Every structure is written in structure tokens, then in C-alpha cells.
Amino acid sequence: MNILITGGGTEEPIDTVRSICNFSTGRTASFLAESLSKAGHNVTALMAERAVKPEEKGICIRTFKSFQNLSDAVESLCRTGRWDLIVHAAAVSDFSVDTIEMNGKTYRPGDFAKISSNSAPVIRLKKNPKIVDSIKKWCKENASGTVLTAFKLTSGASAEERKEATEKVFNSTGNAGLSPDFVVSNDLSEITSTSHPCTIWEKNGKIAAETQNLEELASFLGNIKGGSR
């Protein structure tokens, strides 16, 4: 299969030295990329600049920094490539910086190199669109029958809360044809150095698989055919 994997976290710039970011390391995406490449698949890994990068030879690695960088790169790859599977595991910021207010004046990110430490800026955010909601549309314009797998990370959530969170991912566009084929649900409270349990949901509300570690998850992904196993 031709597989595209995104991983790591976006950074939303405030000035040239400060940004809003998250704790994603990209380790999960990197591991999956290496495992799927070793299994004989053609893998392109679109990784955050600061993320852990896959080291397996033969993987095509591209990088992104901000939400806009990632969105532009995914759109370009979807429109120009033919992907059997896209694994969207990047931790994408829900918000970007819209304006910065200082001393009664309003600025845009990039209007200055570095905010003075003597200032107390007010940072106003704007909501980013969901990249996952557009992936199927971008792929269809290239006549590609791509299977899309999204990730939903929760933290300390109950089983019902996790299910509701995945349902929101499936139903975000209101168009079943554009929603992911699978959503991988995992919870931060259960992830350790040796264990990474996941529940893989289908858009029909059924559980496709439950895996206990990333090796099992990679095996599931590597055997996806036409939206099902």
C-alpha cells in the first residue's frame, strides 16, 4: 500500500521566538511509519519539525511547523498522490493566534520579532478548521479510494466519554462520505513506555479491533483493505 502518516504537534507562532504548542512527540506516528515500512508498504511521513522522526530507510519524510503548514502539505499530497491509507495522527492545534494587543494597539503574528518582556500582551485566538474533515474531499478530487484513519486522544476519560469523542470525529462534517473510515481512540492515562492500548472504531459505531500496543495497531493498519479488514 501507499501510506501517508502525519505525526507530531503543530506550533502556532506568537512572535519569532514564542509559540503555542502541545506535548505531542510524534513517537506513535514514527513507530507506525517504521513498522509499516518494514512490512513492505511505501510510507510517506509528514512530521512536525520538533517531532521524533522515523529512521527506517526508504521512508519519505516531510516536515511541518504550524497548522497552516500542515494543512497545506496534506492538501498538496492528497491532490497529487494516490494513497491507499492515510493515518492522521498529528496533534493539530484547535486554535491559532489571530491578534496580539499591547499598549492599546493591535498586531498580527509576525508584525514584530520579539515581544518585550516588559509588556503584558493580550493574545486573541481564532479557531482552526479540522484538517481531517477535508482529507477525503482532497483525495476524491484525485480519484483516489483512500482509507482514512484518524486518532482521538483523551485524558482520564470514561469508556462512554471516549466513545462520544470518537462519534464527534465521525460526525464532524455531517457527510458520511467525508468522515474517517476508522478512528483510533486512546487515553493518555493508559499510555506507558510498554503499553499503548487502543480501541479502533468504525463509522457504523462498531469496534473494529482492540489493540494493546503499537505493534498490534501497526498490524491492524497494515491489513486494512478498502475501508475494512
PDB file of C-alpha atoms in Angstrom:
ATOM      1  CA  MET A   1       0.000   0.000   0.000  1.00  0.00           C
ATOM      2  CA  ASN A   2       0.954   3.636  -0.420  1.00  0.00           C
ATOM      3  CA  ILE A   3       0.580   5.110   3.054  1.00  0.00           C
ATOM      4  CA  LEU A   4       0.688   8.692   4.324  1.00  0.00           C
ATOM      5  CA  ILE A   5       1.174   9.228   8.065  1.00  0.00           C
ATOM      6  CA  THR A   6       1.066  12.550   9.909  1.00  0.00           C
ATOM      7  CA  GLY A   7       2.616  12.951  13.353  1.00  0.00           C
ATOM      8  CA  GLY A   8       3.813  15.401  15.981  1.00  0.00           C
ATOM      9  CA  GLY A   9       2.282  18.646  17.177  1.00  0.00           C
ATOM     10  CA  THR A  10       1.704  21.958  15.470  1.00  0.00           C
ATOM     11  CA  GLU A  11       3.220  25.214  16.757  1.00  0.00           C
ATOM     12  CA  GLU A  12       1.206  28.404  16.385  1.00  0.00           C
ATOM     13  CA  PRO A  13       3.530  31.448  16.320  1.00  0.00           C
ATOM     14  CA  ILE A  14       3.114  34.441  18.619  1.00  0.00           C
ATOM     15  CA  ASP A  15       6.385  36.075  17.619  1.00  0.00           C
ATOM     16  CA  THR A  16       9.610  34.660  16.169  1.00  0.00           C
ATOM     17  CA  VAL A  17      10.674  33.068  19.485  1.00  0.00           C
ATOM     18  CA  ARG A  18       7.368  32.126  21.123  1.00  0.00           C
ATOM     19  CA  SER A  19       4.540  29.839  20.070  1.00  0.00           C
ATOM     20  CA  ILE A  20       1.528  27.924  21.341  1.00  0.00           C
ATOM     21  CA  CYS A  21       2.227  24.200  21.151  1.00  0.00           C
ATOM     22  CA  ASN A  22       1.262  20.846  22.672  1.00  0.00           C
ATOM     23  CA  PHE A  23       3.129  17.912  24.212  1.00  0.00           C
ATOM     24  CA  SER A  24       2.996  15.566  21.218  1.00  0.00           C
ATOM     25  CA  THR A  25       6.356  13.944  20.468  1.00  0.00           C
ATOM     26  CA  GLY A  26       5.379  12.155  17.254  1.00  0.00           C
ATOM     27  CA  ARG A  27       6.648   8.849  18.675  1.00  0.00           C
ATOM     28  CA  THR A  28       3.452   6.968  17.838  1.00  0.00           C
ATOM     29  CA  ALA A  29       3.398   8.127  14.224  1.00  0.00           C
ATOM     30  CA  SER A  30       7.120   7.475  13.876  1.00  0.00           C
ATOM     31  CA  PHE A  31       6.760   3.930  15.217  1.00  0.00           C
ATOM     32  CA  LEU A  32       3.843   3.202  12.902  1.00  0.00           C
ATOM     33  CA  ALA A  33       5.735   4.591   9.915  1.00  0.00           C
ATOM     34  CA  GLU A  34       8.746   2.378  10.648  1.00  0.00           C
ATOM     35  CA  SER A  35       6.628  -0.734  11.266  1.00  0.00           C
ATOM     36  CA  LEU A  36       4.560  -0.297   8.112  1.00  0.00           C
ATOM     37  CA  SER A  37       7.665   0.367   6.048  1.00  0.00           C
ATOM     38  CA  LYS A  38       9.321  -2.788   7.388  1.00  0.00           C
ATOM     39  CA  ALA A  39       6.154  -4.690   6.431  1.00  0.00           C
ATOM     40  CA  GLY A  40       6.746  -3.712   2.807  1.00  0.00           C
ATOM     41  CA  HIS A  41       4.496  -0.681   2.398  1.00  0.00           C
ATOM     42  CA  ASN A  42       5.523   2.588   0.729  1.00  0.00           C
ATOM     43  CA  VAL A  43       5.385   5.164   3.521  1.00  0.00           C
ATOM     44  CA  THR A  44       5.496   8.947   3.498  1.00  0.00           C
ATOM     45  CA  ALA A  45       5.759  10.502   6.982  1.00  0.00           C
ATOM     46  CA  LEU A  46       4.679  14.112   7.371  1.00  0.00           C
ATOM     47  CA  MET A  47       6.170  15.033  10.737  1.00  0.00           C
ATOM     48  CA  ALA A  48       6.401  18.145  12.919  1.00  0.00           C
ATOM     49  CA  GLU A  49       9.812  19.794  12.853  1.00  0.00           C
ATOM     50  CA  ARG A  50      10.449  19.025  16.534  1.00  0.00           C
ATOM     51  CA  ALA A  51       8.946  15.528  16.441  1.00  0.00           C
ATOM     52  CA  VAL A  52      10.773  12.215  16.626  1.00  0.00           C
ATOM     53  CA  LYS A  53      11.440  11.147  13.041  1.00  0.00           C
ATOM     54  CA  PRO A  54      11.320   7.582  11.712  1.00  0.00           C
ATOM     55  CA  GLU A  55      14.772   6.186  10.971  1.00  0.00           C
ATOM     56  CA  GLU A  56      13.831   3.301   8.686  1.00  0.00           C
ATOM     57  CA  LYS A  57      15.436   3.660   5.270  1.00  0.00           C
ATOM     58  CA  GLY A  58      13.041   4.159   2.398  1.00  0.00           C
ATOM     59  CA  ILE A  59      10.533   6.324   4.283  1.00  0.00           C
ATOM     60  CA  CYS A  60       9.941   9.682   2.630  1.00  0.00           C
ATOM     61  CA  ILE A  61       9.992  12.294   5.407  1.00  0.00           C
ATOM     62  CA  ARG A  62       8.497  15.761   5.077  1.00  0.00           C
ATOM     63  CA  THR A  63       8.086  18.306   7.852  1.00  0.00           C
ATOM     64  CA  PHE A  64       5.641  20.951   9.030  1.00  0.00           C
ATOM     65  CA  LYS A  65       5.563  23.520  11.813  1.00  0.00           C
ATOM     66  CA  SER A  66       2.244  25.372  12.054  1.00  0.00           C
ATOM     67  CA  PHE A  67      -1.357  24.367  11.445  1.00  0.00           C
ATOM     68  CA  GLN A  68      -1.279  26.138   8.093  1.00  0.00           C
ATOM     69  CA  ASN A  69       1.948  24.369   7.092  1.00  0.00           C
ATOM     70  CA  LEU A  70       0.368  21.007   7.888  1.00  0.00           C
ATOM     71  CA  SER A  71      -2.932  21.790   6.184  1.00  0.00           C
ATOM     72  CA  ASP A  72      -1.192  22.977   3.015  1.00  0.00           C
ATOM     73  CA  ALA A  73       1.087  19.929   2.926  1.00  0.00           C
ATOM     74  CA  VAL A  74      -1.722  17.414   3.469  1.00  0.00           C
ATOM     75  CA  GLU A  75      -3.859  19.061   0.791  1.00  0.00           C
ATOM     76  CA  SER A  76      -0.998  19.041  -1.699  1.00  0.00           C
ATOM     77  CA  LEU A  77      -0.144  15.404  -1.015  1.00  0.00           C
ATOM     78  CA  CYS A  78      -3.780  14.342  -1.293  1.00  0.00           C
ATOM     79  CA  ARG A  79      -4.320  16.187  -4.573  1.00  0.00           C
ATOM     80  CA  THR A  80      -1.116  14.952  -6.204  1.00  0.00           C
ATOM     81  CA  GLY A  81      -0.630  11.478  -4.716  1.00  0.00           C
ATOM     82  CA  ARG A  82      -2.539   8.199  -4.714  1.00  0.00           C
ATOM     83  CA  TRP A  83      -2.903   6.914  -1.164  1.00  0.00           C
ATOM     84  CA  ASP A  84      -4.347   3.571  -0.148  1.00  0.00           C
ATOM     85  CA  LEU A  85      -4.246   4.604   3.512  1.00  0.00           C
ATOM     86  CA  ILE A  86      -3.844   7.891   5.359  1.00  0.00           C
ATOM     87  CA  VAL A  87      -3.132   7.726   9.095  1.00  0.00           C
ATOM     88  CA  HIS A  88      -3.783  11.183  10.517  1.00  0.00           C
ATOM     89  CA  ALA A  89      -2.072  11.004  13.912  1.00  0.00           C
ATOM     90  CA  ALA A  90      -0.757  14.581  14.158  1.00  0.00           C
ATOM     91  CA  ALA A  91      -1.777  16.620  17.200  1.00  0.00           C
ATOM     92  CA  VAL A  92      -3.328  19.614  15.459  1.00  0.00           C
ATOM     93  CA  SER A  93      -3.944  22.845  17.331  1.00  0.00           C
ATOM     94  CA  ASP A  94      -7.612  23.795  17.583  1.00  0.00           C
ATOM     95  CA  PHE A  95      -6.619  27.467  17.640  1.00  0.00           C
ATOM     96  CA  SER A  96      -4.097  29.817  16.041  1.00  0.00           C
ATOM     97  CA  VAL A  97      -3.110  33.328  17.107  1.00  0.00           C
ATOM     98  CA  ASP A  98      -5.322  35.931  15.461  1.00  0.00           C
ATOM     99  CA  THR A  99      -4.166  39.189  17.058  1.00  0.00           C
ATOM    100  CA  ILE A 100      -1.922  40.442  19.857  1.00  0.00           C
ATOM    101  CA  GLU A 101      -2.922  43.559  21.766  1.00  0.00           C
ATOM    102  CA  MET A 102      -0.258  45.662  23.508  1.00  0.00           C
ATOM    103  CA  ASN A 103      -0.486  49.177  24.901  1.00  0.00           C
ATOM    104  CA  GLY A 104      -3.809  49.781  23.184  1.00  0.00           C
ATOM    105  CA  LYS A 105      -2.569  48.690  19.746  1.00  0.00           C
ATOM    106  CA  THR A 106      -3.421  45.549  17.807  1.00  0.00           C
ATOM    107  CA  TYR A 107      -0.810  43.487  15.964  1.00  0.00           C
ATOM    108  CA  ARG A 108      -0.753  40.332  13.879  1.00  0.00           C
ATOM    109  CA  PRO A 109       1.688  37.464  14.471  1.00  0.00           C
ATOM    110  CA  GLY A 110       4.840  38.339  12.563  1.00  0.00           C
ATOM    111  CA  ASP A 111       4.442  42.113  12.964  1.00  0.00           C
ATOM    112  CA  PHE A 112       7.409  42.129  15.346  1.00  0.00           C
ATOM    113  CA  ALA A 113      10.352  39.848  16.032  1.00  0.00           C
ATOM    114  CA  LYS A 114      10.018  39.544  19.814  1.00  0.00           C
ATOM    115  CA  ILE A 115       7.537  40.873  22.339  1.00  0.00           C
ATOM    116  CA  SER A 116       9.270  42.817  25.082  1.00  0.00           C
ATOM    117  CA  SER A 117       9.318  41.064  28.459  1.00  0.00           C
ATOM    118  CA  ASN A 118       8.083  44.367  29.932  1.00  0.00           C
ATOM    119  CA  SER A 119       4.801  44.018  28.021  1.00  0.00           C
ATOM    120  CA  ALA A 120       1.680  42.159  29.104  1.00  0.00           C
ATOM    121  CA  PRO A 121       0.087  41.248  25.766  1.00  0.00           C
ATOM    122  CA  VAL A 122      -3.467  40.063  25.286  1.00  0.00           C
ATOM    123  CA  ILE A 123      -3.482  37.212  22.772  1.00  0.00           C
ATOM    124  CA  ARG A 124      -6.694  36.554  20.883  1.00  0.00           C
ATOM    125  CA  LEU A 125      -7.125  33.196  19.187  1.00  0.00           C
ATOM    126  CA  LYS A 126      -9.064  32.064  16.138  1.00  0.00           C
ATOM    127  CA  LYS A 127     -10.457  28.586  15.619  1.00  0.00           C
ATOM    128  CA  ASN A 128      -8.777  26.379  13.040  1.00  0.00           C
ATOM    129  CA  PRO A 129     -10.830  24.181  10.716  1.00  0.00           C
ATOM    130  CA  LYS A 130     -10.463  20.415  11.142  1.00  0.00           C
ATOM    131  CA  ILE A 131      -7.955  19.086   8.613  1.00  0.00           C
ATOM    132  CA  VAL A 132      -9.395  15.586   8.941  1.00  0.00           C
ATOM    133  CA  ASP A 133     -12.736  16.865   7.624  1.00  0.00           C
ATOM    134  CA  SER A 134     -11.178  17.815   4.268  1.00  0.00           C
ATOM    135  CA  ILE A 135      -8.870  14.867   3.608  1.00  0.00           C
ATOM    136  CA  LYS A 136     -11.446  12.661   1.850  1.00  0.00           C
ATOM    137  CA  LYS A 137     -12.542  15.606  -0.327  1.00  0.00           C
ATOM    138  CA  TRP A 138      -8.968  16.397  -1.345  1.00  0.00           C
ATOM    139  CA  CYS A 139      -8.322  12.730  -2.140  1.00  0.00           C
ATOM    140  CA  LYS A 140     -11.528  12.297  -4.132  1.00  0.00           C
ATOM    141  CA  GLU A 141     -10.529  15.173  -6.391  1.00  0.00           C
ATOM    142  CA  ASN A 142      -7.591  12.963  -7.341  1.00  0.00           C
ATOM    143  CA  ALA A 143      -9.919   9.971  -7.900  1.00  0.00           C
ATOM    144  CA  SER A 144      -8.303   8.118  -5.003  1.00  0.00           C
ATOM    145  CA  GLY A 145     -10.122   5.452  -2.973  1.00  0.00           C
ATOM    146  CA  THR A 146      -8.271   6.288   0.210  1.00  0.00           C
ATOM    147  CA  VAL A 147      -8.980   4.681   3.578  1.00  0.00           C
ATOM    148  CA  LEU A 148      -8.715   7.359   6.268  1.00  0.00           C
ATOM    149  CA  THR A 149      -7.818   6.578   9.866  1.00  0.00           C
ATOM    150  CA  ALA A 150      -7.988   9.377  12.434  1.00  0.00           C
ATOM    151  CA  PHE A 151      -6.855   9.476  16.049  1.00  0.00           C
ATOM    152  CA  LYS A 152      -8.702  10.765  19.105  1.00  0.00           C
ATOM    153  CA  LEU A 153      -6.637  11.175  22.258  1.00  0.00           C
ATOM    154  CA  THR A 154      -8.473  11.718  25.549  1.00  0.00           C
ATOM    155  CA  SER A 155      -7.134  12.144  29.061  1.00  0.00           C
ATOM    156  CA  GLY A 156      -8.705  10.358  32.008  1.00  0.00           C
ATOM    157  CA  ALA A 157     -11.961   9.836  30.130  1.00  0.00           C
ATOM    158  CA  SER A 158     -14.522   7.140  30.862  1.00  0.00           C
ATOM    159  CA  ALA A 159     -15.408   4.498  28.266  1.00  0.00           C
ATOM    160  CA  GLU A 160     -18.595   6.376  27.393  1.00  0.00           C
ATOM    161  CA  GLU A 161     -16.755   9.692  27.108  1.00  0.00           C
ATOM    162  CA  ARG A 162     -14.223   8.102  24.759  1.00  0.00           C
ATOM    163  CA  LYS A 163     -16.997   6.701  22.574  1.00  0.00           C
ATOM    164  CA  GLU A 164     -18.706  10.097  22.435  1.00  0.00           C
ATOM    165  CA  ALA A 165     -15.393  11.734  21.485  1.00  0.00           C
ATOM    166  CA  THR A 166     -14.922   9.346  18.550  1.00  0.00           C
ATOM    167  CA  GLU A 167     -18.516   9.896  17.419  1.00  0.00           C
ATOM    168  CA  LYS A 168     -17.803  13.617  17.188  1.00  0.00           C
ATOM    169  CA  VAL A 169     -14.876  12.894  14.854  1.00  0.00           C
ATOM    170  CA  PHE A 170     -17.060  10.702  12.632  1.00  0.00           C
ATOM    171  CA  ASN A 171     -19.933  13.195  12.577  1.00  0.00           C
ATOM    172  CA  SER A 172     -17.961  16.430  12.315  1.00  0.00           C
ATOM    173  CA  THR A 173     -18.677  17.073   8.631  1.00  0.00           C
ATOM    174  CA  GLY A 174     -22.280  15.860   8.614  1.00  0.00           C
ATOM    175  CA  ASN A 175     -21.327  13.922   5.477  1.00  0.00           C
ATOM    176  CA  ALA A 176     -20.600  10.213   5.940  1.00  0.00           C
ATOM    177  CA  GLY A 177     -18.683  10.161   2.665  1.00  0.00           C
ATOM    178  CA  LEU A 178     -16.121  12.607   4.050  1.00  0.00           C
ATOM    179  CA  SER A 179     -15.766  11.142   7.545  1.00  0.00           C
ATOM    180  CA  PRO A 180     -12.897   8.812   8.515  1.00  0.00           C
ATOM    181  CA  ASP A 181     -13.277   5.082   7.959  1.00  0.00           C
ATOM    182  CA  PHE A 182     -11.727   4.371  11.347  1.00  0.00           C
ATOM    183  CA  VAL A 183     -10.974   6.362  14.498  1.00  0.00           C
ATOM    184  CA  VAL A 184      -8.295   5.141  16.896  1.00  0.00           C
ATOM    185  CA  SER A 185      -9.288   6.011  20.455  1.00  0.00           C
ATOM    186  CA  ASN A 186      -6.550   6.125  23.095  1.00  0.00           C
ATOM    187  CA  ASP A 187      -6.351   7.715  26.530  1.00  0.00           C
ATOM    188  CA  LEU A 188      -3.299   9.433  27.990  1.00  0.00           C
ATOM    189  CA  SER A 189      -3.867   7.821  31.402  1.00  0.00           C
ATOM    190  CA  GLU A 190      -3.266   4.339  29.955  1.00  0.00           C
ATOM    191  CA  ILE A 191      -0.179   5.042  27.867  1.00  0.00           C
ATOM    192  CA  THR A 192       3.142   3.901  29.342  1.00  0.00           C
ATOM    193  CA  SER A 193       6.572   3.082  27.974  1.00  0.00           C
ATOM    194  CA  THR A 194       5.475  -0.536  27.422  1.00  0.00           C
ATOM    195  CA  SER A 195       1.718  -0.290  26.859  1.00  0.00           C
ATOM    196  CA  HIS A 196      -0.445   1.708  24.467  1.00  0.00           C
ATOM    197  CA  PRO A 197      -3.983   0.272  24.415  1.00  0.00           C
ATOM    198  CA  CYS A 198      -6.288   1.483  21.628  1.00  0.00           C
ATOM    199  CA  THR A 199      -9.867   0.891  20.596  1.00  0.00           C
ATOM    200  CA  ILE A 200     -10.399   1.167  16.848  1.00  0.00           C
ATOM    201  CA  TRP A 201     -13.902   2.283  15.905  1.00  0.00           C
ATOM    202  CA  GLU A 202     -15.694   2.016  12.577  1.00  0.00           C
ATOM    203  CA  LYS A 203     -18.064   4.732  11.344  1.00  0.00           C
ATOM    204  CA  ASN A 204     -21.029   2.380  11.874  1.00  0.00           C
ATOM    205  CA  GLY A 205     -20.419   2.578  15.624  1.00  0.00           C
ATOM    206  CA  LYS A 206     -18.884  -0.881  15.926  1.00  0.00           C
ATOM    207  CA  ILE A 207     -15.482  -1.730  17.363  1.00  0.00           C
ATOM    208  CA  ALA A 208     -13.181  -2.998  14.603  1.00  0.00           C
ATOM    209  CA  ALA A 209     -10.405  -4.072  16.966  1.00  0.00           C
ATOM    210  CA  GLU A 210      -8.856  -3.512  20.378  1.00  0.00           C
ATOM    211  CA  THR A 211      -5.075  -3.456  20.467  1.00  0.00           C
ATOM    212  CA  GLN A 212      -2.788  -3.455  23.482  1.00  0.00           C
ATOM    213  CA  ASN A 213       0.335  -1.924  21.979  1.00  0.00           C
ATOM    214  CA  LEU A 214       1.635  -0.120  18.905  1.00  0.00           C
ATOM    215  CA  GLU A 215       2.854  -3.360  17.327  1.00  0.00           C
ATOM    216  CA  GLU A 216      -0.722  -4.655  17.241  1.00  0.00           C
ATOM    217  CA  LEU A 217      -2.011  -1.308  15.982  1.00  0.00           C
ATOM    218  CA  ALA A 218       0.539  -1.306  13.151  1.00  0.00           C
ATOM    219  CA  SER A 219      -0.502  -4.832  12.220  1.00  0.00           C
ATOM    220  CA  PHE A 220      -4.153  -3.769  12.051  1.00  0.00           C
ATOM    221  CA  LEU A 221      -3.354  -0.765   9.882  1.00  0.00           C
ATOM    222  CA  GLY A 222      -1.141  -2.790   7.585  1.00  0.00           C
ATOM    223  CA  ASN A 223      -4.019  -5.166   6.844  1.00  0.00           C
ATOM    224  CA  ILE A 224      -6.689  -2.596   6.081  1.00  0.00           C
ATOM    225  CA  LYS A 225      -8.231  -3.156   2.664  1.00  0.00           C
ATOM    226  CA  GLY A 226     -10.921  -0.952   1.128  1.00  0.00           C
ATOM    227  CA  GLY A 227     -12.150   0.518   4.390  1.00  0.00           C
ATOM    228  CA  SER A 228     -12.380  -2.802   6.243  1.00  0.00           C
ATOM    229  CA  ARG A 229     -10.161  -5.683   7.335  1.00  0.00           C
TER     230      ARG A 229
END
